[in-house]
Tab-separated table of C-alpha atoms in Angstrom:
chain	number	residue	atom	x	y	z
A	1	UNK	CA	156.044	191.897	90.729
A	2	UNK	CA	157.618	193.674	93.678
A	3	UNK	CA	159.232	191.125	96.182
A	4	UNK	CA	159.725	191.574	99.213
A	5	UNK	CA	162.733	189.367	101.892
A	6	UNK	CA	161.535	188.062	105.438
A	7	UNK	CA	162.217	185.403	107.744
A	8	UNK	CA	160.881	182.295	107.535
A	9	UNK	CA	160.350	181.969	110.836
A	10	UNK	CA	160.747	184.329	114.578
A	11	UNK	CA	160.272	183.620	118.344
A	12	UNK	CA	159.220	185.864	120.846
A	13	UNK	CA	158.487	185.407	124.377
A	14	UNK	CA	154.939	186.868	125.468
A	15	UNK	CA	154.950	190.354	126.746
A	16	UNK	CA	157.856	191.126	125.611
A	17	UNK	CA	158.600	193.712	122.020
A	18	UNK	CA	158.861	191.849	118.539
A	19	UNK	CA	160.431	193.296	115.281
A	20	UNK	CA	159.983	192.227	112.671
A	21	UNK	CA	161.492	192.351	109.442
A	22	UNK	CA	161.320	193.229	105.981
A	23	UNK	CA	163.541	193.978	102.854
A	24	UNK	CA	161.856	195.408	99.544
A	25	UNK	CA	165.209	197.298	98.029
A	26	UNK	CA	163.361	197.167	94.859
A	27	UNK	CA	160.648	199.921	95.733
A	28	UNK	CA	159.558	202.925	93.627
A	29	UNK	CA	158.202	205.902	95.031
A	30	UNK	CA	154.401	205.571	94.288
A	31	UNK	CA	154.744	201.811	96.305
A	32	UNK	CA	152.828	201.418	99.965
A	33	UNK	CA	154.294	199.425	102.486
A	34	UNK	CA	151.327	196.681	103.849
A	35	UNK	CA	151.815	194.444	106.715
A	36	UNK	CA	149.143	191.599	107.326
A	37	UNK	CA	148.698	188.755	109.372
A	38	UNK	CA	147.000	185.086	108.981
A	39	UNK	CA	146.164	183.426	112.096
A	40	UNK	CA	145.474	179.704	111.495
A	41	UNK	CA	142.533	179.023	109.603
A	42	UNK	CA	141.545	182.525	108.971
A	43	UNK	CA	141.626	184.458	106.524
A	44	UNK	CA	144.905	187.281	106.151
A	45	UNK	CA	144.306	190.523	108.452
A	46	UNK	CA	145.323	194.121	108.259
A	47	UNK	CA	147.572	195.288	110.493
A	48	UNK	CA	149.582	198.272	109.095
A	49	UNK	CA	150.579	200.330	106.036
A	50	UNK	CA	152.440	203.363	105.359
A	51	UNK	CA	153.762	204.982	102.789
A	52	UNK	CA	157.147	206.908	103.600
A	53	UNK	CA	156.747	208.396	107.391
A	54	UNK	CA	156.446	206.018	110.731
A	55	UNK	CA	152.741	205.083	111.465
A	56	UNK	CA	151.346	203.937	114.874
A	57	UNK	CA	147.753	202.324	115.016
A	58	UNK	CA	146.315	199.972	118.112
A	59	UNK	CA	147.509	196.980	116.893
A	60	UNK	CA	151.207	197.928	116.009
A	61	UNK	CA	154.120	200.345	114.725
A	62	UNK	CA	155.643	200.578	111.120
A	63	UNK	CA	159.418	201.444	110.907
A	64	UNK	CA	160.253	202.725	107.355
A	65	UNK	CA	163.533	203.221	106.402
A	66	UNK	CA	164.855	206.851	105.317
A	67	UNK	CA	165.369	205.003	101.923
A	68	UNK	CA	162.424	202.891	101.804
A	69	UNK	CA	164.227	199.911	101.199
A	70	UNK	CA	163.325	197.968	104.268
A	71	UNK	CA	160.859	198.311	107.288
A	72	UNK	CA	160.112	196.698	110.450
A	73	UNK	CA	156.639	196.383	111.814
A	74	UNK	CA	156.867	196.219	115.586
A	75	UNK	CA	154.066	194.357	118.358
A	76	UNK	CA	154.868	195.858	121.395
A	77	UNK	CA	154.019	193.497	123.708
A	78	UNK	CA	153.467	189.998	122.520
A	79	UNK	CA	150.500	187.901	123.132
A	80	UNK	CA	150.018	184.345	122.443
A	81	UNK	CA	147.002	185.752	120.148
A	82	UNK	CA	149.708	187.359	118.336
A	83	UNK	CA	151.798	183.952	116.863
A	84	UNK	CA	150.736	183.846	113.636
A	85	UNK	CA	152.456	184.377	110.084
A	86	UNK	CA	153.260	187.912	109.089
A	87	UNK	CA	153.052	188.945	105.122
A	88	UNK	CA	155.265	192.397	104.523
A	89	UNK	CA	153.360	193.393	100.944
A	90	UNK	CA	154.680	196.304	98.429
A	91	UNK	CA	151.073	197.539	97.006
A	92	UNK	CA	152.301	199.129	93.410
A	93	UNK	CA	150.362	201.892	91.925
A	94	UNK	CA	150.994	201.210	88.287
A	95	UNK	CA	149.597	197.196	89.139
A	96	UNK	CA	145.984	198.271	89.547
A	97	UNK	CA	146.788	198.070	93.487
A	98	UNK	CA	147.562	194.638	93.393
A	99	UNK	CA	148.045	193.112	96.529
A	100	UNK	CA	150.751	190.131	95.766
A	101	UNK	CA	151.831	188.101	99.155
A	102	UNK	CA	155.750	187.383	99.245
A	103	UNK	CA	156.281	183.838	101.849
A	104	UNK	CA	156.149	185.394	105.277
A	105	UNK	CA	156.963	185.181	108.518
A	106	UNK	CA	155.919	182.666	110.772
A	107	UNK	CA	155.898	184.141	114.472
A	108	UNK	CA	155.296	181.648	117.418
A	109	UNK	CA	155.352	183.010	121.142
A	110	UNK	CA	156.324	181.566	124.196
A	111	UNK	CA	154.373	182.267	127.834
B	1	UNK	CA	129.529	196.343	109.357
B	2	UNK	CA	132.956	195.641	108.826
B	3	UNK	CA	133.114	192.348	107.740
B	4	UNK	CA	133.662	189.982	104.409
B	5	UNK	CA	130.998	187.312	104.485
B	6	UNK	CA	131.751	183.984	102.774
B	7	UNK	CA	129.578	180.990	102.407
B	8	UNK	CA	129.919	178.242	102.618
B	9	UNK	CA	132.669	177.504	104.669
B	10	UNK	CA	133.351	174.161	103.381
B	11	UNK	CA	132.455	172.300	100.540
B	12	UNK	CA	132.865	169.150	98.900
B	13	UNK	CA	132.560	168.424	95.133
B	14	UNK	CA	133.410	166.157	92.397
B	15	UNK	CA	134.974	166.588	89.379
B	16	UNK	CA	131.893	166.889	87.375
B	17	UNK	CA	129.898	168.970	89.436
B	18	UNK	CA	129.330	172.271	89.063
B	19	UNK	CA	128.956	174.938	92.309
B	20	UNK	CA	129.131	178.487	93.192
B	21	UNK	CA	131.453	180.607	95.870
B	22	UNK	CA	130.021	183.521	97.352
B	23	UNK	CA	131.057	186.328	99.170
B	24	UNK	CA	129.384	189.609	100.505
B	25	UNK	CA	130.832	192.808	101.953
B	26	UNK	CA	128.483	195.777	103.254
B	27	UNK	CA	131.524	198.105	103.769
B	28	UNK	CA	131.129	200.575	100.537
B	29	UNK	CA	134.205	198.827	99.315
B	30	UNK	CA	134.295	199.368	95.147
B	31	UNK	CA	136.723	196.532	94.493
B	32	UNK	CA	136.918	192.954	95.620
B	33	UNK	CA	139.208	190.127	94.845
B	34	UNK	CA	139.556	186.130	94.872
B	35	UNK	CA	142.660	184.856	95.859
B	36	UNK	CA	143.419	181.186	96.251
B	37	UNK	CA	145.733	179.508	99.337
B	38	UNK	CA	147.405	176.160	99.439
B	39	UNK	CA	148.078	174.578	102.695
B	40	UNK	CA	151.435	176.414	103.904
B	41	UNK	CA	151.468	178.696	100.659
B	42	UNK	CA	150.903	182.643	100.755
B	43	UNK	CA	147.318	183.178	99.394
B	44	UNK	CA	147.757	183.809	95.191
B	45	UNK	CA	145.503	186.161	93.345
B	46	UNK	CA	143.375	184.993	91.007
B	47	UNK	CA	140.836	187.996	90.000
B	48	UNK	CA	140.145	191.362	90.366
B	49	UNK	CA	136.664	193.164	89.825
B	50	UNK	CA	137.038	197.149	90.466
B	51	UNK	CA	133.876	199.154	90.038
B	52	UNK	CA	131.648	195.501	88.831
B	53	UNK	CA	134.222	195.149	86.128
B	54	UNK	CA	136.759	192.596	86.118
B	55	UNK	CA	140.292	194.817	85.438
B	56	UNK	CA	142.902	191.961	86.693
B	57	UNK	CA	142.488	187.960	85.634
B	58	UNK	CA	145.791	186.279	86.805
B	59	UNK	CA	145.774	183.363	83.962
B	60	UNK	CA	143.210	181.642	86.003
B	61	UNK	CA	142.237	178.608	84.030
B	62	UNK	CA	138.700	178.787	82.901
B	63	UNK	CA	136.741	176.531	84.847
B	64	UNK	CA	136.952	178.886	87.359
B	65	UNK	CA	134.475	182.080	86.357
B	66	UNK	CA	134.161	184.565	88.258
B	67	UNK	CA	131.132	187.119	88.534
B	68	UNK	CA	130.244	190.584	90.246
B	69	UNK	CA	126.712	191.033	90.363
B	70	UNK	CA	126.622	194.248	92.441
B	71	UNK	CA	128.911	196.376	94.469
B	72	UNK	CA	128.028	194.039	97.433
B	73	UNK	CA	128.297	190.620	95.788
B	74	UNK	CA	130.740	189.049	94.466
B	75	UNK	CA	130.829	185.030	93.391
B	76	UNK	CA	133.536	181.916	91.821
B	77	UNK	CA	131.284	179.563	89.589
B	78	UNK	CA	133.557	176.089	89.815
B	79	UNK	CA	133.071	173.940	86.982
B	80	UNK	CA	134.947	170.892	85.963
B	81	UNK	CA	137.408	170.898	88.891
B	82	UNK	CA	140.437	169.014	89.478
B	83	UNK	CA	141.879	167.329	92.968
B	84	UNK	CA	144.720	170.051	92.507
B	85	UNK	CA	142.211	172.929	93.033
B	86	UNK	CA	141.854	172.094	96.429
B	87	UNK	CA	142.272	174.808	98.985
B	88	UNK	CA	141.268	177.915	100.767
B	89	UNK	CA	139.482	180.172	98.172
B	90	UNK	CA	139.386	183.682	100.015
B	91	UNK	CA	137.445	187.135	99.066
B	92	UNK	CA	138.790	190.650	100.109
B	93	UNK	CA	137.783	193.916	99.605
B	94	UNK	CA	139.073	197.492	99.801
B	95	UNK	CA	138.166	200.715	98.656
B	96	UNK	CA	138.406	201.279	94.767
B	97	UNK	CA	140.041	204.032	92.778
B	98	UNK	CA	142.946	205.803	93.260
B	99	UNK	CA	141.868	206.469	96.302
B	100	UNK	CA	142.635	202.713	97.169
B	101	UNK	CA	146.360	203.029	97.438
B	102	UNK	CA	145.912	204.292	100.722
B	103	UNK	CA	143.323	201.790	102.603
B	104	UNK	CA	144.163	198.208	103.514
B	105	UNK	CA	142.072	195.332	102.202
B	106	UNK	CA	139.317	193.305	104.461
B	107	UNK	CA	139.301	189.173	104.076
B	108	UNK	CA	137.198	186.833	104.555
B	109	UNK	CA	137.153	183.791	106.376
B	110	UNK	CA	137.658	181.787	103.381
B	111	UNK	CA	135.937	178.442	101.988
B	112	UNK	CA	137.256	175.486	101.836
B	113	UNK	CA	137.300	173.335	98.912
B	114	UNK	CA	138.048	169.659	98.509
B	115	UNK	CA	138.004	167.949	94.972
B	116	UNK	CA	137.420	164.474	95.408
């Protein structure tokens, strides 16, 4: 399965940018880059994918290396809605779109 | 409506019992998935149904059975459990096909079993 590298564990302070990120040297060309996020005791959450170009949506930005081999999903402005633990997933083509969860990163904010 | 239903949010059973998981999307979506979580663990896939078929079985042991009665439905039949299957059982969906690669998936809130 295609693994992915994070941080255990991050700390922001509220309002302020976060990056985080995310080594998957072991991609092939047909993989997507997913980012999700698990608040506690809910259930994982989209937040971003993207395949080889930068994407923007309303939650967050995806940074993808000119290689591919690592990315960095960026919150803007952290919230203390926004501590929570972030999965960086490589969704393979040739695995029936699997989507396999690598450990994460655990984000906590400070006010 | 944009969301993954599951029901029930909690449940209790004993080794010998048997009981159903269900979960319900309204979204279109043509595949949907089970994944299990252990407390401080990354969630772990356990099936796959694409299209009402089951394409992906992760070597789930057999007392769990899963079943996709329509595009909308999709259920975990638990029999013969053991204290070790205890956890957050979660449903997601996405779009199916090739067509897939491209969309994210949508969870639900999970259920969440004890074995007692």
């Amino acid at each position: 399965d295609a693994k992915t590298t994070q941080p255990n564990s991050m700390e922001s302070n509220e309002e302020e940018p976060v990056h985080l990120p995310c080594n998957h040297s072991t991609i092939s060309g047909t993989d997507y880059i997913h980012w999700y996020r698990q608040l506690p005791s809910q259930g994982p959450e989209y937040v971003i994918h993207g395949l080889t170009s930068n994407v923007n949506n309303r939650m967050a930005s995806l940074a993808i290396a000119e290689d591919r081999k690592s990315s960095t999903l960026i919150l803007h402005r952290a919230t203390l809605r926004d501590a929570a633990v972030y999965y960086c997933i490589l969704k393979r083509y040739n695995q029936g779109g699997k989507l396999i969860f690598g450990q994460g990163t655990e984000l906590s904010v400070k006010p | 409506d944009t969301e993954v239903t599951q029901t029930p949010k909690h449940l209790v059973m004993g080794m010998t019992n048997k009981k159903s998981l269900k979960c319900e999307q309204h979204m279109g979506h043509r595949a949907m998935y089970w994944y299990k979580q252990k407390a401080k663990k990354p969630p772990e896939l356990m099936f796959v149904y694409s299209y009402e078929k089951l394409s992906i079985n992760e070597s789930v042991p057999s007392r769990f059975s899963p079943e996709c009665p329509n595009s909308s439905l999709l259920n975990l039949h638990l029999h013969a459990l053991q204290p070790e299957d205890s956890a957050l059982y979660l449903c997601a969906s996405s779009q199916g096909g090739k067509g897939a690669f491209d969309y994210g998936y949508t969870f639900g809130s999970g259920t969440r079993l004890t074995v007692v």
